[in-house]
Coordinates of N, CA and C in Angstrom, one line a residue:
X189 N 3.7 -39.5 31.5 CA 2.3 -39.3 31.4 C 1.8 -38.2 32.3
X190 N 2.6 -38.1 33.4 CA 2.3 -36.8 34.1 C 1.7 -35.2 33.4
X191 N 2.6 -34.9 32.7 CA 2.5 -33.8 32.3 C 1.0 -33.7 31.2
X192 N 0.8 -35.1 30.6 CA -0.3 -34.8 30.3 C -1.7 -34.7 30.9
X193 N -1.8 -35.5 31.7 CA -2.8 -35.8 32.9 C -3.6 -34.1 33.0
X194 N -2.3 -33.0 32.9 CA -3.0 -31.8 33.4 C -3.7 -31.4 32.3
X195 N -4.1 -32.1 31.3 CA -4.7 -31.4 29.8 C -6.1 -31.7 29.5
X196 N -6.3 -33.3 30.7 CA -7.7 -33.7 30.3 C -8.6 -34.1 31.4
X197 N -9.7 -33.8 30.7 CA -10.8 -33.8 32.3 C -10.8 -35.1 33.1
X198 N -10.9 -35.3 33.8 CA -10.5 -35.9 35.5 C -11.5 -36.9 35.3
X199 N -12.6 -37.1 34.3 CA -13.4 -38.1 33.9 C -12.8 -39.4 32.9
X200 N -11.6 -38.3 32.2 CA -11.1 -39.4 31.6 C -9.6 -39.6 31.7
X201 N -9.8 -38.8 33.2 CA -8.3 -39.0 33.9 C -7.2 -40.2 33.8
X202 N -8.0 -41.8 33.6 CA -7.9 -43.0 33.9 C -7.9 -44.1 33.0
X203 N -8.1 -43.1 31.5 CA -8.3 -43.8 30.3 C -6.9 -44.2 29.5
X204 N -5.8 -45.4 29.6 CA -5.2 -45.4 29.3 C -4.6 -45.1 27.5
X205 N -5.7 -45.3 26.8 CA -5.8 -45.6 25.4 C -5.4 -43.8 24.8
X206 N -6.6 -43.0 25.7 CA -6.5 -41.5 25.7 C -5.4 -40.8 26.2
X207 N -5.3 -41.6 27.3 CA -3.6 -40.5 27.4 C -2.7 -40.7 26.4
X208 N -2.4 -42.6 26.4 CA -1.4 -42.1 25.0 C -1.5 -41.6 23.6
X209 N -3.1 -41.9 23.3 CA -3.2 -40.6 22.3 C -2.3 -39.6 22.3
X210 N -3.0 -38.8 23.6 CA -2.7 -37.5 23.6 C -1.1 -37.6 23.9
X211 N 0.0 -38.4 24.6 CA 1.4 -38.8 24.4 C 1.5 -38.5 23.2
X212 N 1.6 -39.3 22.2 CA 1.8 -39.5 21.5 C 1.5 -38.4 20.0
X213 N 0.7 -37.6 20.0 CA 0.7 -36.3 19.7 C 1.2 -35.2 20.3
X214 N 1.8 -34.9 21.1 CA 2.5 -33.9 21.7 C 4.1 -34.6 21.4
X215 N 4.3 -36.2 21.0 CA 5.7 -36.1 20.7 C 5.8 -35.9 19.1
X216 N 4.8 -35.9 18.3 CA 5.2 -35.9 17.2 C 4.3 -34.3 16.3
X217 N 3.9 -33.7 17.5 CA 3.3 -32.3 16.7 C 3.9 -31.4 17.9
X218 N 4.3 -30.5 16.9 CA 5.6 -29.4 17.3 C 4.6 -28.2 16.6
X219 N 3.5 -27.7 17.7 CA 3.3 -26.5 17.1 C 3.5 -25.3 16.9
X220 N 5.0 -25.0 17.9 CA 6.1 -23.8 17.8 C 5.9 -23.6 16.6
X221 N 6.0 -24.4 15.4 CA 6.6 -24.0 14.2 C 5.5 -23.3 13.2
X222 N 4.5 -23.8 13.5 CA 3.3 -23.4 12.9 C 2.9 -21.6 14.1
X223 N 3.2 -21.5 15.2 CA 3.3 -20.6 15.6 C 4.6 -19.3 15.1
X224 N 5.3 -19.4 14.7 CA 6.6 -18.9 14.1 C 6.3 -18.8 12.5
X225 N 5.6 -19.6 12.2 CA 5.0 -19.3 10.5 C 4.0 -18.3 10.5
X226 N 2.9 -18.3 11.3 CA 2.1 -17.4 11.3 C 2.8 -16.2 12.2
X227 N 3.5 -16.1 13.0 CA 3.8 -14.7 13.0 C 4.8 -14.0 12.0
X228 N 5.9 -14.7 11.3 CA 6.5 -14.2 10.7 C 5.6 -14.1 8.7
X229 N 4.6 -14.9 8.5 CA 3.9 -14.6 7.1 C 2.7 -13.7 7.7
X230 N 2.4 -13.2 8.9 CA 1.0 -13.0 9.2 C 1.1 -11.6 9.8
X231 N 1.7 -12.0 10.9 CA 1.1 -10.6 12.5 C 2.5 -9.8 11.8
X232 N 3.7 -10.4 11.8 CA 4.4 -9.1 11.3 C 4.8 -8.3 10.3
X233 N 4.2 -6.8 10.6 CA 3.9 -6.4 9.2 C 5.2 -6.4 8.3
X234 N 6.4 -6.6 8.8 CA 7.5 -6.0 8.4 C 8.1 -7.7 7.6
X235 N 7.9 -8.7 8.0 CA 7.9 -9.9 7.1 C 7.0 -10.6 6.5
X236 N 5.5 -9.9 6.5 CA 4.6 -10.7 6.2 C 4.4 -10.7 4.6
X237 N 3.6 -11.5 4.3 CA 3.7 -11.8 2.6 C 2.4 -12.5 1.9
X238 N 1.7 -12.0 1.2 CA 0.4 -12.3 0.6 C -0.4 -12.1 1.1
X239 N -1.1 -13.1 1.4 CA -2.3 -12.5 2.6 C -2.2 -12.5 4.0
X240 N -1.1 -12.3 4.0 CA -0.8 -11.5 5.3 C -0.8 -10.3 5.1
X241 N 0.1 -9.9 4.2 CA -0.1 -8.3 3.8 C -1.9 -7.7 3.5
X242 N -2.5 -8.7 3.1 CA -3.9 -8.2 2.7 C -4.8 -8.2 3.8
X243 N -4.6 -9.1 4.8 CA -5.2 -8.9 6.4 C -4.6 -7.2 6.6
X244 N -3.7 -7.1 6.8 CA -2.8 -5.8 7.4 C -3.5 -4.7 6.7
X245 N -4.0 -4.9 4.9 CA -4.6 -3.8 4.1 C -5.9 -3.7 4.9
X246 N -6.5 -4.3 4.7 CA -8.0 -4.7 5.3 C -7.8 -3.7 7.0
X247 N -6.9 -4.0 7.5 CA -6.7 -3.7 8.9 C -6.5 -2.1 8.9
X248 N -5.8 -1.6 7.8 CA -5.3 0.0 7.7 C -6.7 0.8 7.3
X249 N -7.5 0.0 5.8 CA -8.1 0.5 5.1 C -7.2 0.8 3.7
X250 N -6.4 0.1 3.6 CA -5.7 0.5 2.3 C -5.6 -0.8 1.4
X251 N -6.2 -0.5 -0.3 CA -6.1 -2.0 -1.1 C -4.8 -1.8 -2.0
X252 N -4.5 -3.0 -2.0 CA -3.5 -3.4 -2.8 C -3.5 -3.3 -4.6
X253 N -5.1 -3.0 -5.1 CA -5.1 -2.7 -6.2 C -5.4 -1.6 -6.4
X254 N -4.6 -0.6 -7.5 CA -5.3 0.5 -7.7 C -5.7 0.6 -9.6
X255 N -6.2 1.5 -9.3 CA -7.0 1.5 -10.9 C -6.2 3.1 -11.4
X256 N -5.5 2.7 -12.0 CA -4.4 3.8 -13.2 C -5.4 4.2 -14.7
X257 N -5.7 5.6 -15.4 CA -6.3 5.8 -16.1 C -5.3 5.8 -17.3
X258 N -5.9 5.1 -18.0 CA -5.5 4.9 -19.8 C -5.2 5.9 -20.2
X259 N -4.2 6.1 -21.2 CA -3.7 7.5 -22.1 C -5.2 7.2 -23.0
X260 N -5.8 8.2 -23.3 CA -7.0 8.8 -24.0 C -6.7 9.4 -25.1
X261 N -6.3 8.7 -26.4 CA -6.2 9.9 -27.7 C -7.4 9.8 -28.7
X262 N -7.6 11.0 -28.9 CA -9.3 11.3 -29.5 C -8.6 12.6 -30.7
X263 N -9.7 12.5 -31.6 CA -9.1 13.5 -32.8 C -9.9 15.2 -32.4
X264 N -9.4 16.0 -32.4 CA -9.5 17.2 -32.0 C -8.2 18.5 -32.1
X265 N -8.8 19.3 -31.4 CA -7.6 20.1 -32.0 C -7.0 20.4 -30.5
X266 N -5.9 21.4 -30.5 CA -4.8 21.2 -29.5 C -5.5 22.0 -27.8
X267 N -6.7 22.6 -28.4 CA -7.4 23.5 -27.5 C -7.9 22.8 -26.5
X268 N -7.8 21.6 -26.6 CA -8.9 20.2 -26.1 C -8.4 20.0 -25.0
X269 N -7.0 19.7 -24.8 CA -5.9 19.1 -24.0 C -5.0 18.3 -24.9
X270 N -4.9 17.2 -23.5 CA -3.6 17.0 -23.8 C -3.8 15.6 -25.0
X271 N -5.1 15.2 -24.9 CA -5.1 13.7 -25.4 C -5.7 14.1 -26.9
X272 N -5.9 15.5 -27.3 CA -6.5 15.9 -28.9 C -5.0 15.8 -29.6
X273 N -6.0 14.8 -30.8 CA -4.8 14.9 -32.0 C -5.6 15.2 -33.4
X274 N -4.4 15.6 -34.2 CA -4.6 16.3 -35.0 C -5.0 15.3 -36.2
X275 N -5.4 15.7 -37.8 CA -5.9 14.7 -38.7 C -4.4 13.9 -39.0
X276 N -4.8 12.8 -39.5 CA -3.6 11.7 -39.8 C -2.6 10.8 -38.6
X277 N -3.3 11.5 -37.8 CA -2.3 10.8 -36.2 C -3.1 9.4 -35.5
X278 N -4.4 9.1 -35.9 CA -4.8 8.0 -35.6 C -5.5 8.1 -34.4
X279 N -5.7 9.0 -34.1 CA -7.0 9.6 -32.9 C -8.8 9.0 -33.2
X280 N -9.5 8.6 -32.5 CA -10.7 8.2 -32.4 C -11.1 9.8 -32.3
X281 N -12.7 9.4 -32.3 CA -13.6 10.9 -32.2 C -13.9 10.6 -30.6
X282 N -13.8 11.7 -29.9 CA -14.1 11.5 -27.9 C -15.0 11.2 -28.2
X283 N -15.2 10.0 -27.1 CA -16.6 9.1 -26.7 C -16.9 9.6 -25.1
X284 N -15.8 10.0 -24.5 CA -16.1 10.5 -23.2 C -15.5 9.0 -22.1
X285 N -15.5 8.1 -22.6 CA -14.9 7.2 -22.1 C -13.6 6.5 -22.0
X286 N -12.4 7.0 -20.5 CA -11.5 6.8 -20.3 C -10.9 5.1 -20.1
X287 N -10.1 4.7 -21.2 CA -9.7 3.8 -20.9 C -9.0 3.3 -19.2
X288 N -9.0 2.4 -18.5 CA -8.5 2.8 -17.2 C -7.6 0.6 -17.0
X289 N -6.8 0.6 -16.2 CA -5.9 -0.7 -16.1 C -5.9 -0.7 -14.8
X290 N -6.1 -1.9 -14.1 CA -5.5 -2.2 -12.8 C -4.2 -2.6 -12.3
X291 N -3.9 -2.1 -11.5 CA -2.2 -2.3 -11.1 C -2.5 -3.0 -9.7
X292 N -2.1 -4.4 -9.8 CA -1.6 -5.2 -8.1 C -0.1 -4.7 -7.9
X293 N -0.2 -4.3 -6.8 CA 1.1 -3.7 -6.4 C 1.8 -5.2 -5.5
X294 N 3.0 -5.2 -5.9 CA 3.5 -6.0 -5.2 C 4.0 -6.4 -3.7
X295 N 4.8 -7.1 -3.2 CA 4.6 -6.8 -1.7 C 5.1 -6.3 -1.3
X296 N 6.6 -6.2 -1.4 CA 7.2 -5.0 -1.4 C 6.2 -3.5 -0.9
X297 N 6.2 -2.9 -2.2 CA 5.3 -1.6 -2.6 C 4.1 -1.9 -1.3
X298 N 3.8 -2.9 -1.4 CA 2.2 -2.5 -0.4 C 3.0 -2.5 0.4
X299 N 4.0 -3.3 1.3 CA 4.0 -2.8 3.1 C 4.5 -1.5 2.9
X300 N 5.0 -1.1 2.1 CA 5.3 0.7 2.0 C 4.5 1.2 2.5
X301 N 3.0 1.0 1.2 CA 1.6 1.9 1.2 C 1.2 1.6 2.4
X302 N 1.2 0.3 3.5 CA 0.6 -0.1 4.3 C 1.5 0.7 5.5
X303 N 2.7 0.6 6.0 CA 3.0 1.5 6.8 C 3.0 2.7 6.8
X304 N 2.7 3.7 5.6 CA 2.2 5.1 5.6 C 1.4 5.2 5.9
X305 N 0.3 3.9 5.2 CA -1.0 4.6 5.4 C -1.4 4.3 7.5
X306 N -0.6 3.8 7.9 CA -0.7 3.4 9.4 C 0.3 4.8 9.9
X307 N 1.1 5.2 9.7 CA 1.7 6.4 10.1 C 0.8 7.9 9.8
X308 N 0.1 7.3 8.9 CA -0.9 8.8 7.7 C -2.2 8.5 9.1
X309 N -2.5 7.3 9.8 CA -3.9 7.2 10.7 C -3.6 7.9 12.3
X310 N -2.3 8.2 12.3 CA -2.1 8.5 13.6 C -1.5 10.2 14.0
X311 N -0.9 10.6 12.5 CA -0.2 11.6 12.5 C -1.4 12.8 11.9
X312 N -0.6 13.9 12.5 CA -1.2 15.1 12.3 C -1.7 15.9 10.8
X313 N -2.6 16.6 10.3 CA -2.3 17.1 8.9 C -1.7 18.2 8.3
X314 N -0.5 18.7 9.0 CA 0.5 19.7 8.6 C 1.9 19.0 8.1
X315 N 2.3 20.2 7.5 CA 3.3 20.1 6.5 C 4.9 19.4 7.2
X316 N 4.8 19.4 8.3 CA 6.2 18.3 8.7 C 5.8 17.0 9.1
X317 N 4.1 16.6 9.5 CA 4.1 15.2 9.3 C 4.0 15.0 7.7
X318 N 3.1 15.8 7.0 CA 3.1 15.3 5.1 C 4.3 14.8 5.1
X319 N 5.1 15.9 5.3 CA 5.9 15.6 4.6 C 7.4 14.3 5.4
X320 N 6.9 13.9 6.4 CA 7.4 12.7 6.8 C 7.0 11.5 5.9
X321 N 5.5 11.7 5.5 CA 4.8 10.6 5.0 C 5.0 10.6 3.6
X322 N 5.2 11.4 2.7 CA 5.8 11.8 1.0 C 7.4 10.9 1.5
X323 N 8.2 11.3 2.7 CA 9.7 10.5 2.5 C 9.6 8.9 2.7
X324 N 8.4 8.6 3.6 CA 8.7 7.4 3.8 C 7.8 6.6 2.6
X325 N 7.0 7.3 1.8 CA 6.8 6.5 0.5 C 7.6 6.6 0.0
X326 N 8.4 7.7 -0.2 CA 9.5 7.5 -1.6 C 10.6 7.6 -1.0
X327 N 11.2 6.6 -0.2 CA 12.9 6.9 0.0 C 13.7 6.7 -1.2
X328 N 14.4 7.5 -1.1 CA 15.7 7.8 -1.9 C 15.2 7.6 -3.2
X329 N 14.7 8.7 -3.3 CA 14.1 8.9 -5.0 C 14.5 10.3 -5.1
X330 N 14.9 11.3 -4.3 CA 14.7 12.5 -4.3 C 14.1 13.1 -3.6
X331 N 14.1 14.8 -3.6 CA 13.2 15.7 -3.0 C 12.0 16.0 -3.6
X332 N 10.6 15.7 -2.1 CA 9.7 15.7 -2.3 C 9.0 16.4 -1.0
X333 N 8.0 17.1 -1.2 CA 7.4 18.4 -0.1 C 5.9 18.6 -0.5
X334 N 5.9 19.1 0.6 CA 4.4 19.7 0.6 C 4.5 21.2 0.6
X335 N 3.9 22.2 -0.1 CA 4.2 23.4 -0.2 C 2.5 23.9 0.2
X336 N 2.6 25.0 0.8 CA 1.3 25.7 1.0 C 1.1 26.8 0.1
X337 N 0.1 26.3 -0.4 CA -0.1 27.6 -2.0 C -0.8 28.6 -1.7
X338 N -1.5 28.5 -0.2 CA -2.5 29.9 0.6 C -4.0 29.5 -0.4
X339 N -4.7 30.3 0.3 CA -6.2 29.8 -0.1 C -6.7 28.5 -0.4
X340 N -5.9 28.1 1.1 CA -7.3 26.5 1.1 C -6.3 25.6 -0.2
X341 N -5.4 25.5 -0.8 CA -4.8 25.0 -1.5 C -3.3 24.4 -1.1
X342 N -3.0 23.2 -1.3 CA -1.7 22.5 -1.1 C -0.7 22.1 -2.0
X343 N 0.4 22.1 -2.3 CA 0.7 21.2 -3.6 C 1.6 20.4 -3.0
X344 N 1.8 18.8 -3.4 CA 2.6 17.6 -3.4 C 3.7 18.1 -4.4
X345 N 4.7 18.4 -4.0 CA 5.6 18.1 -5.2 C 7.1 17.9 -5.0
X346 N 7.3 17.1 -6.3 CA 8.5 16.1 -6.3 C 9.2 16.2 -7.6
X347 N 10.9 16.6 -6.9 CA 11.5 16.8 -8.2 C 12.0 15.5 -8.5
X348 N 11.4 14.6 -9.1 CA 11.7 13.4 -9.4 C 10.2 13.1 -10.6
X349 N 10.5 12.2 -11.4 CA 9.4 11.6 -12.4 C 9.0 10.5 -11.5
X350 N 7.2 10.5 -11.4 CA 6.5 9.4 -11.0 C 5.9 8.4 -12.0
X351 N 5.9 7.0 -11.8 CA 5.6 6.4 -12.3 C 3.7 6.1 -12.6
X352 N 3.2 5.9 -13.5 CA 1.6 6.3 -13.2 C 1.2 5.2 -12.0
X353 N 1.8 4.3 -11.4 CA 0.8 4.1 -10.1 C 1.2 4.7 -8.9
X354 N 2.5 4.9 -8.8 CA 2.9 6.3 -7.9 C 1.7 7.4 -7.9
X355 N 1.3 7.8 -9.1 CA 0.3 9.0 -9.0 C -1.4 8.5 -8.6
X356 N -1.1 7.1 -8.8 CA -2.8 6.4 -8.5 C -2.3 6.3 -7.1
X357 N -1.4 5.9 -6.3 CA -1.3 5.9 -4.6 C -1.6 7.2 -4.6
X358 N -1.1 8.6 -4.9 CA -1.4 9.8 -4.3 C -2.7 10.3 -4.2
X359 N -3.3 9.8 -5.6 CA -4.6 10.7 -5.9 C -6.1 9.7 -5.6
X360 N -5.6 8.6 -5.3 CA -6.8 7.2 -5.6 C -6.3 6.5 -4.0
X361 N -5.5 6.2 -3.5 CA -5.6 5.3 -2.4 C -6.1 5.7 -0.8
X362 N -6.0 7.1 -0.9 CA -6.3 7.8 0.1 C -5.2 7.7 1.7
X363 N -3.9 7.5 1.2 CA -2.9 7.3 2.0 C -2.7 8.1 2.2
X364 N -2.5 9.9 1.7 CA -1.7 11.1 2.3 C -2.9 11.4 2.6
X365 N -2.8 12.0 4.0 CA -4.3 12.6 4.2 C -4.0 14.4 4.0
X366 N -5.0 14.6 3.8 CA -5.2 16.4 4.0 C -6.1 17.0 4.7
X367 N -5.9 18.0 4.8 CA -6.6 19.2 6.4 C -8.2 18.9 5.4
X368 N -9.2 19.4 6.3 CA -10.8 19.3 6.1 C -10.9 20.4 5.0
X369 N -11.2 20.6 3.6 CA -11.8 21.6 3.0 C -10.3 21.7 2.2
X370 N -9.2 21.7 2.0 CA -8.2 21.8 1.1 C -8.0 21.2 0.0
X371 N -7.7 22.1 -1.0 CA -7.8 21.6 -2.1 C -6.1 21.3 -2.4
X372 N -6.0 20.1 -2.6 CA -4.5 19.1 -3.2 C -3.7 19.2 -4.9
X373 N -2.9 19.6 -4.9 CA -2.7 18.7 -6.6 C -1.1 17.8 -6.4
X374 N -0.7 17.8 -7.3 CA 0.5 17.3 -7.7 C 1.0 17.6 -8.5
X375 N 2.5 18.4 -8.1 CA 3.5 18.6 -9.5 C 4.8 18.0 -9.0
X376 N 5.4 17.7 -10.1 CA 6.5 17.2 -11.0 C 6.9 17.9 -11.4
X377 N 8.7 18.3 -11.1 CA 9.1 19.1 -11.6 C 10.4 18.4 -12.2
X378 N 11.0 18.5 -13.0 CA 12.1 18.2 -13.8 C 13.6 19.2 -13.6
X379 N 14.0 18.9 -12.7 CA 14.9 20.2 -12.2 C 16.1 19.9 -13.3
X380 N 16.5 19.7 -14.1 CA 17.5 19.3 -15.3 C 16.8 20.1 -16.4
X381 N 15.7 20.6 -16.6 CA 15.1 20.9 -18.0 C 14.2 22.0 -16.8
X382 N 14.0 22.7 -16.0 CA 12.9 23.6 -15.7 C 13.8 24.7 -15.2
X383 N 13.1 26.1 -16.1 CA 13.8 27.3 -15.8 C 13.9 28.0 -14.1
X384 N 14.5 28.5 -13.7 CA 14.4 29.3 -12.5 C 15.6 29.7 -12.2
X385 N 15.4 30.3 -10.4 CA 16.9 30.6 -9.6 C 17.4 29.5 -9.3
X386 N 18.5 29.8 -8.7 CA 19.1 29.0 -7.5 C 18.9 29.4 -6.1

């Protein structure tokens, strides 16, 4: 009973009923474990899972859902882009309204987005941190760079095919950052089928 004595006020120093309470819950509650569940589902980003990951989002500024835009086919001619089709192809007339889908990234994928985007809040906005932050989203997918196109212009590109929420993290989550006033795109290049040198 010693050891408990130090836990309760000195008024009810003498209360035998209350100490063994309090005995008697310290032999049968083991809060280590409930401490070791919250650090390993919670504080650490590197095993955490659900909403632990979504505290961590909340914490970066980065969400776990992003909003991917719908393929758009409307009847028009080829002058239009990419979503005009021709008569008999089953195209609507443009309404101006893009179909669009949400994508929950799983957990995986988010501690990805969630450690970039925590490496993207500390690092600088030139082309050897970018492009630190393009590797650690996409390991081992390929080569991917930041290239400087001169006039205020940058391009992302990756000779590898992105999947459309790959392109909703680049262009919608606000994970890669860029210099004040630069204008960004993204290309995809197909190095199997795209002409050039060596």
């Amino acid at each position: 009973m010693k050891n408990v004595i130090g836990t309760v006020a000195a008024q009810y120093g003498n209360s035998p009923t209350l100490l063994q309470l309090i005995e008697s819950m310290n032999q049968y509650f083991d809060p280590t474990i409930n401490f070791e569940d919250f650090y390993n589902y919670v504080w650490n980003v590197d095993t955490a899972q659900g909403f632990g990951l979504d505290i961590w989002g909340r914490i970066v500024n980065v969400s776990r859902t992003l909003t991917i835009p719908g393929a758009l086919l409307y009847f028009g001619f080829s002058e239009q882009g990419d979503g005009a089709q021709p008569f008999d192809s089953g195209g609507t007339f443009y309404d101006s309204v893009a179909s669009t889908q949400s994508y929950v990234l799983a957990d995986d994928a988010y501690r990805t987005l969630i450690l970039t985007k925590a490496l993207a809040n500390i690092s600088a906005s030139n082309a050897p941190s970018l492009n630190a932050l393009l590797q650690n989203l996409f390991p081992n997918r390929g080569r991917c760079y930041v290239v400087d196109m001169g006039n205020m212009q940058m391009q992302f590109t990756f000779e590898f095919a992105l999947v459309p929420y790959e392109i909703a993290v680049l262009t919608q989550s606000g994970v890669i950052p860029r210099p004040a006033g630069v204008g960004a795109q993204v290309m995809q290049l197909d190095s199997g089928s795209t002409f050039g040198f060596s």
